[in-house]
Amino acid sequence: MDIDHSLFISDLHLCHTRPLITRQFVAFLQTTAAQADALYILGDLFEYWAGDDDLADAHHQLVITALNALVASGTQVFFMHGNRDFLLSDGFAKAAGIQLLADPTRLSLYGKSVLLSHGDSLCTDDASYQVFRQQVRNSAWQAAFLSQPLSTRKQQIEALRQRSEQEKSGKAETIMDVNAAAVEALLRTHHYPELFIHGHTHRPALHSLALDGHICQRWVLADWYAQGSCLRLDAAGCCAIQLALNAVN
Ligand code: MN
């Protein structure tokens, strides 16, 4: 029996056009994640989410079924919104048996104070993205968007994705990383957690910060574009784990 531990993942960007990554995710849920007390999905599980009325989609059903089986086997699953799947709501959570978490969330795990976030709110150098983020996280905007037919929403999201890809290629690398002062402000607000875990930037790393006499480890999760990975936390601390691709063949 493995010792008590939790796992953290983000930025899988699951999409029906990349079936191998979805298969790896399902295999991960059936094996690695099933050994954990809890799995924390810190945003961008899906490449996009048009609304909870899209649950019947075959690709979504694969994920929902696998999450349900994991929860039924005794692993709790928590989900925090990313910038791609912020419209995911109670309908998906209920269908998959998972629990939604606010961004950020501070908790205590295995005797350690831990702060969790997706990470996009910290990219404050990207001013145009922050304006967009404020708009789409507004409940009135979301209600108006969701009142349109599902097919219309999907078309609009596709157009947005293409525009965002074009804009990204014109932005400096540093603009799309987290802003150091924004990270420090968040850590102060949340009383200097020992661990801060987030994704979004697709720049996996461990950054050790000394802030106002406190030490904080900032762990940045890896994306699942080429292969799966997760961060494991137990009483001894965190370690990053690469998932073998051959596990899905
Ligand atoms: Mn993201």
Short mmCIF file of C-alpha atoms and ligand atoms in Angstrom, two decimals:
data_model
loop_
_atom_site.label_atom_id
_atom_site.label_comp_id
_atom_site.label_asym_id
_atom_site.label_seq_id
_atom_site.Cartn_x
_atom_site.Cartn_y
_atom_site.Cartn_z
CA MET A 1 0.00 0.00 0.00
CA ASP A 2 1.31 3.39 -1.02
CA ILE A 3 1.56 6.12 1.62
CA ASP A 4 -1.07 8.88 1.69
CA HIS A 5 -0.62 11.29 -1.18
CA SER A 6 -2.44 13.60 -3.58
CA LEU A 7 -1.83 14.34 -7.25
CA PHE A 8 -2.01 17.60 -9.19
CA ILE A 9 -2.43 18.04 -12.95
CA SER A 10 -3.34 20.87 -15.32
CA ASP A 11 -3.30 21.94 -18.94
CA LEU A 12 -4.26 18.63 -20.50
CA HIS A 13 -6.20 20.49 -23.20
CA LEU A 14 -8.18 17.33 -23.97
CA CYS A 15 -9.76 17.46 -27.39
CA HIS A 16 -11.30 14.88 -29.72
CA THR A 17 -8.57 15.73 -32.26
CA ARG A 18 -5.87 14.33 -29.90
CA PRO A 19 -7.29 10.94 -28.88
CA LEU A 20 -3.94 9.56 -27.65
CA ILE A 21 -3.75 12.12 -24.83
CA THR A 22 -7.32 11.35 -23.80
CA ARG A 23 -6.39 7.65 -23.72
CA GLN A 24 -3.36 8.44 -21.60
CA PHE A 25 -5.53 10.48 -19.24
CA VAL A 26 -8.07 7.65 -18.88
CA ALA A 27 -5.21 5.18 -18.23
CA PHE A 28 -3.77 7.61 -15.66
CA LEU A 29 -7.14 7.77 -13.87
CA GLN A 30 -7.38 3.96 -13.81
CA THR A 31 -3.86 3.35 -12.49
CA THR A 32 -1.75 6.17 -10.98
CA ALA A 33 -4.64 8.35 -9.79
CA ALA A 34 -6.51 5.40 -8.29
CA GLN A 35 -3.68 5.04 -5.72
CA ALA A 36 -4.08 8.65 -4.52
CA ASP A 37 -6.29 10.13 -1.81
CA ALA A 38 -7.23 12.95 -4.14
CA LEU A 39 -6.66 14.29 -7.63
CA TYR A 40 -6.62 18.06 -8.14
CA ILE A 41 -7.22 19.21 -11.72
CA LEU A 42 -6.01 22.81 -11.83
CA GLY A 43 -7.67 23.99 -15.04
CA ASP A 44 -7.58 23.53 -18.78
CA LEU A 45 -8.61 19.91 -18.56
CA PHE A 46 -10.35 20.57 -21.88
CA GLU A 47 -9.13 22.54 -24.88
CA TYR A 48 -12.42 24.36 -24.63
CA TRP A 49 -15.77 23.98 -22.89
CA ALA A 50 -18.85 25.43 -24.57
CA GLY A 51 -21.30 24.68 -21.77
CA ASP A 52 -22.66 21.86 -19.62
CA ASP A 53 -25.29 21.06 -22.26
CA ASP A 54 -22.46 19.37 -24.20
CA LEU A 55 -22.19 16.38 -21.84
CA ALA A 56 -23.54 13.85 -24.35
CA ASP A 57 -20.56 14.40 -26.70
CA ALA A 58 -18.75 11.04 -27.05
CA HIS A 59 -15.33 12.46 -26.11
CA HIS A 60 -16.79 14.15 -23.03
CA GLN A 61 -18.54 10.92 -22.05
CA LEU A 62 -15.21 9.06 -22.06
CA VAL A 63 -13.79 11.56 -19.58
CA ILE A 64 -16.93 11.70 -17.42
CA THR A 65 -17.11 7.91 -17.18
CA ALA A 66 -13.44 7.59 -16.22
CA LEU A 67 -13.70 10.34 -13.58
CA ASN A 68 -16.81 8.73 -12.14
CA ALA A 69 -15.07 5.37 -11.86
CA LEU A 70 -12.11 6.99 -10.08
CA VAL A 71 -14.37 8.75 -7.57
CA ALA A 72 -16.33 5.51 -7.03
CA SER A 73 -13.04 3.70 -6.27
CA GLY A 74 -12.36 6.15 -3.41
CA THR A 75 -10.21 8.95 -4.86
CA GLN A 76 -11.68 12.42 -4.45
CA VAL A 77 -11.45 14.61 -7.54
CA PHE A 78 -11.33 18.41 -7.42
CA PHE A 79 -11.50 20.75 -10.38
CA MET A 80 -10.48 24.39 -10.69
CA HIS A 81 -11.32 26.40 -13.81
CA GLY A 82 -8.71 27.24 -16.40
CA ASN A 83 -8.93 29.91 -19.08
CA ARG A 84 -10.18 27.29 -21.58
CA ASP A 85 -12.83 25.53 -19.50
CA PHE A 86 -14.13 28.29 -17.21
CA LEU A 87 -17.69 27.57 -18.40
CA LEU A 88 -17.56 24.07 -16.94
CA SER A 89 -20.13 24.05 -14.17
CA ASP A 90 -22.35 22.04 -11.82
CA GLY A 91 -23.79 19.87 -14.61
CA PHE A 92 -20.38 18.43 -15.48
CA ALA A 93 -19.35 18.25 -11.81
CA LYS A 94 -22.46 16.24 -10.94
CA ALA A 95 -22.14 13.94 -13.95
CA ALA A 96 -18.46 13.23 -13.23
CA GLY A 97 -18.77 13.08 -9.43
CA ILE A 98 -16.15 15.79 -8.95
CA GLN A 99 -16.02 18.89 -6.73
CA LEU A 100 -15.42 22.40 -8.04
CA LEU A 101 -12.79 24.57 -6.35
CA ALA A 102 -12.50 28.36 -6.38
CA ASP A 103 -9.36 29.95 -7.82
CA PRO A 104 -7.34 30.41 -5.67
CA THR A 105 -7.89 27.85 -2.91
CA ARG A 106 -5.72 27.48 0.17
CA LEU A 107 -5.75 24.21 2.06
CA SER A 108 -3.74 22.09 4.43
CA LEU A 109 -2.46 18.76 3.13
CA TYR A 110 -0.21 16.30 4.97
CA GLY A 111 0.77 19.02 7.44
CA LYS A 112 1.65 21.57 4.77
CA SER A 113 -0.08 24.80 3.79
CA VAL A 114 -0.82 24.67 0.08
CA LEU A 115 -2.16 27.33 -2.28
CA LEU A 116 -3.69 26.24 -5.59
CA SER A 117 -4.45 28.32 -8.68
CA HIS A 118 -4.74 27.88 -12.42
CA GLY A 119 -2.23 30.70 -12.85
CA ASP A 120 -3.68 32.88 -15.61
CA SER A 121 -4.70 35.63 -13.16
CA LEU A 122 -0.99 36.10 -12.37
CA CYS A 123 -0.02 36.90 -15.97
CA THR A 124 -0.64 40.60 -15.36
CA ASP A 125 1.92 41.77 -17.95
CA ASP A 126 -0.50 40.51 -20.60
CA ALA A 127 -2.91 43.45 -20.27
CA SER A 128 -5.16 42.50 -23.21
CA TYR A 129 -5.62 38.99 -21.80
CA GLN A 130 -6.57 40.37 -18.37
CA VAL A 131 -9.24 42.60 -19.97
CA PHE A 132 -10.60 39.56 -21.81
CA ARG A 133 -10.48 37.48 -18.61
CA GLN A 134 -12.46 40.04 -16.66
CA GLN A 135 -15.09 40.14 -19.40
CA VAL A 136 -15.62 36.38 -19.70
CA ARG A 137 -15.56 35.69 -15.94
CA ASN A 138 -18.47 38.11 -15.51
CA SER A 139 -21.69 36.23 -14.71
CA ALA A 140 -23.87 38.46 -16.95
CA TRP A 141 -21.51 37.87 -19.92
CA GLN A 142 -21.60 34.12 -19.24
CA ALA A 143 -25.41 34.03 -19.01
CA ALA A 144 -25.71 35.90 -22.33
CA PHE A 145 -23.14 33.62 -23.99
CA LEU A 146 -24.80 30.45 -22.69
CA SER A 147 -28.22 31.61 -23.90
CA GLN A 148 -27.06 31.03 -27.49
CA PRO A 149 -27.39 27.64 -29.20
CA LEU A 150 -24.52 25.19 -28.51
CA SER A 151 -23.46 25.16 -32.17
CA THR A 152 -23.21 28.97 -32.24
CA ARG A 153 -21.12 28.96 -29.07
CA LYS A 154 -18.73 26.36 -30.53
CA GLN A 155 -18.25 28.47 -33.66
CA GLN A 156 -17.53 31.57 -31.59
CA ILE A 157 -15.04 29.71 -29.41
CA GLU A 158 -13.27 28.35 -32.49
CA ALA A 159 -12.94 31.90 -33.89
CA LEU A 160 -11.62 33.11 -30.53
CA ARG A 161 -9.07 30.30 -30.36
CA GLN A 162 -7.72 31.17 -33.78
CA ARG A 163 -7.43 34.85 -32.85
CA SER A 164 -5.74 33.98 -29.57
CA GLU A 165 -3.17 31.75 -31.34
CA GLN A 166 -2.32 34.62 -33.71
CA GLU A 167 -2.03 37.10 -30.83
CA LYS A 168 0.14 34.74 -28.80
CA SER A 169 2.66 34.41 -31.61
CA GLY A 170 3.05 38.20 -31.58
CA LYS A 171 3.56 38.47 -27.81
CA ALA A 172 6.93 38.39 -26.05
CA GLU A 173 7.63 35.21 -24.07
CA THR A 174 8.03 37.14 -20.81
CA ILE A 175 4.60 38.78 -21.17
CA MET A 176 2.92 35.38 -21.08
CA ASP A 177 4.68 34.25 -17.88
CA VAL A 178 3.50 35.07 -14.38
CA ASN A 179 4.39 38.49 -13.01
CA ALA A 180 6.72 38.22 -9.99
CA ALA A 181 4.98 41.01 -8.05
CA ALA A 182 1.56 39.41 -8.68
CA VAL A 183 2.88 36.11 -7.29
CA GLU A 184 4.27 37.83 -4.20
CA ALA A 185 1.02 39.73 -3.60
CA LEU A 186 -0.98 36.50 -3.83
CA LEU A 187 1.36 34.70 -1.41
CA ARG A 188 1.10 37.58 1.08
CA THR A 189 -2.72 37.64 0.82
CA HIS A 190 -2.79 33.91 1.54
CA HIS A 191 -0.42 34.09 4.51
CA TYR A 192 2.71 32.62 2.97
CA PRO A 193 1.76 29.04 2.04
CA GLU A 194 4.69 26.61 2.07
CA LEU A 195 3.66 25.33 -1.35
CA PHE A 196 2.06 27.15 -4.26
CA ILE A 197 0.98 24.92 -7.14
CA HIS A 198 -0.30 26.25 -10.47
CA GLY A 199 -0.27 25.60 -14.20
CA HIS A 200 -1.22 27.66 -17.25
CA THR A 201 2.21 28.86 -18.38
CA HIS A 202 3.32 25.41 -19.63
CA ARG A 203 6.74 26.09 -18.06
CA PRO A 204 7.17 23.26 -15.56
CA ALA A 205 9.62 24.20 -12.84
CA LEU A 206 10.22 24.54 -9.13
CA HIS A 207 10.88 28.12 -8.02
CA SER A 208 11.97 28.66 -4.41
CA LEU A 209 11.01 32.07 -3.10
CA ALA A 210 12.10 33.87 0.06
CA LEU A 211 9.40 36.40 0.90
CA ASP A 212 9.19 38.53 4.05
CA GLY A 213 11.14 35.89 5.98
CA HIS A 214 9.08 32.95 4.67
CA ILE A 215 10.12 30.26 2.20
CA CYS A 216 7.65 29.21 -0.47
CA GLN A 217 8.07 26.56 -3.13
CA ARG A 218 6.21 27.52 -6.34
CA TRP A 219 5.60 24.43 -8.45
CA VAL A 220 4.54 25.00 -12.04
CA LEU A 221 2.77 22.03 -13.60
CA ALA A 222 3.59 20.72 -17.07
CA ASP A 223 1.10 20.54 -19.92
CA TRP A 224 0.04 17.28 -21.57
CA TYR A 225 0.79 18.27 -25.18
CA ALA A 226 3.46 15.64 -25.81
CA GLN A 227 2.93 13.37 -22.81
CA GLY A 228 1.23 13.20 -19.45
CA SER A 229 2.72 14.22 -16.12
CA CYS A 230 1.63 15.05 -12.60
CA LEU A 231 2.88 16.45 -9.34
CA ARG A 232 2.71 14.22 -6.29
CA LEU A 233 2.45 15.57 -2.74
CA ASP A 234 2.87 13.54 0.42
CA ALA A 235 4.16 14.29 3.92
CA ALA A 236 7.74 14.37 2.57
CA GLY A 237 6.93 17.04 -0.04
CA CYS A 238 6.35 17.36 -3.77
CA CYS A 239 7.85 15.51 -6.69
CA ALA A 240 7.13 15.76 -10.41
CA ILE A 241 6.27 12.52 -12.21
CA GLN A 242 6.43 11.88 -15.95
CA LEU A 243 3.90 9.32 -17.15
CA ALA A 244 5.17 6.68 -19.53
CA LEU A 245 3.54 6.94 -22.95
CA ASN A 246 3.71 3.18 -23.49
CA ALA A 247 1.20 2.76 -20.67
CA VAL A 248 -1.56 3.56 -23.15
CA ASN A 249 -0.51 1.26 -26.00
MN MN B 1 -4.40 28.02 -19.12
#
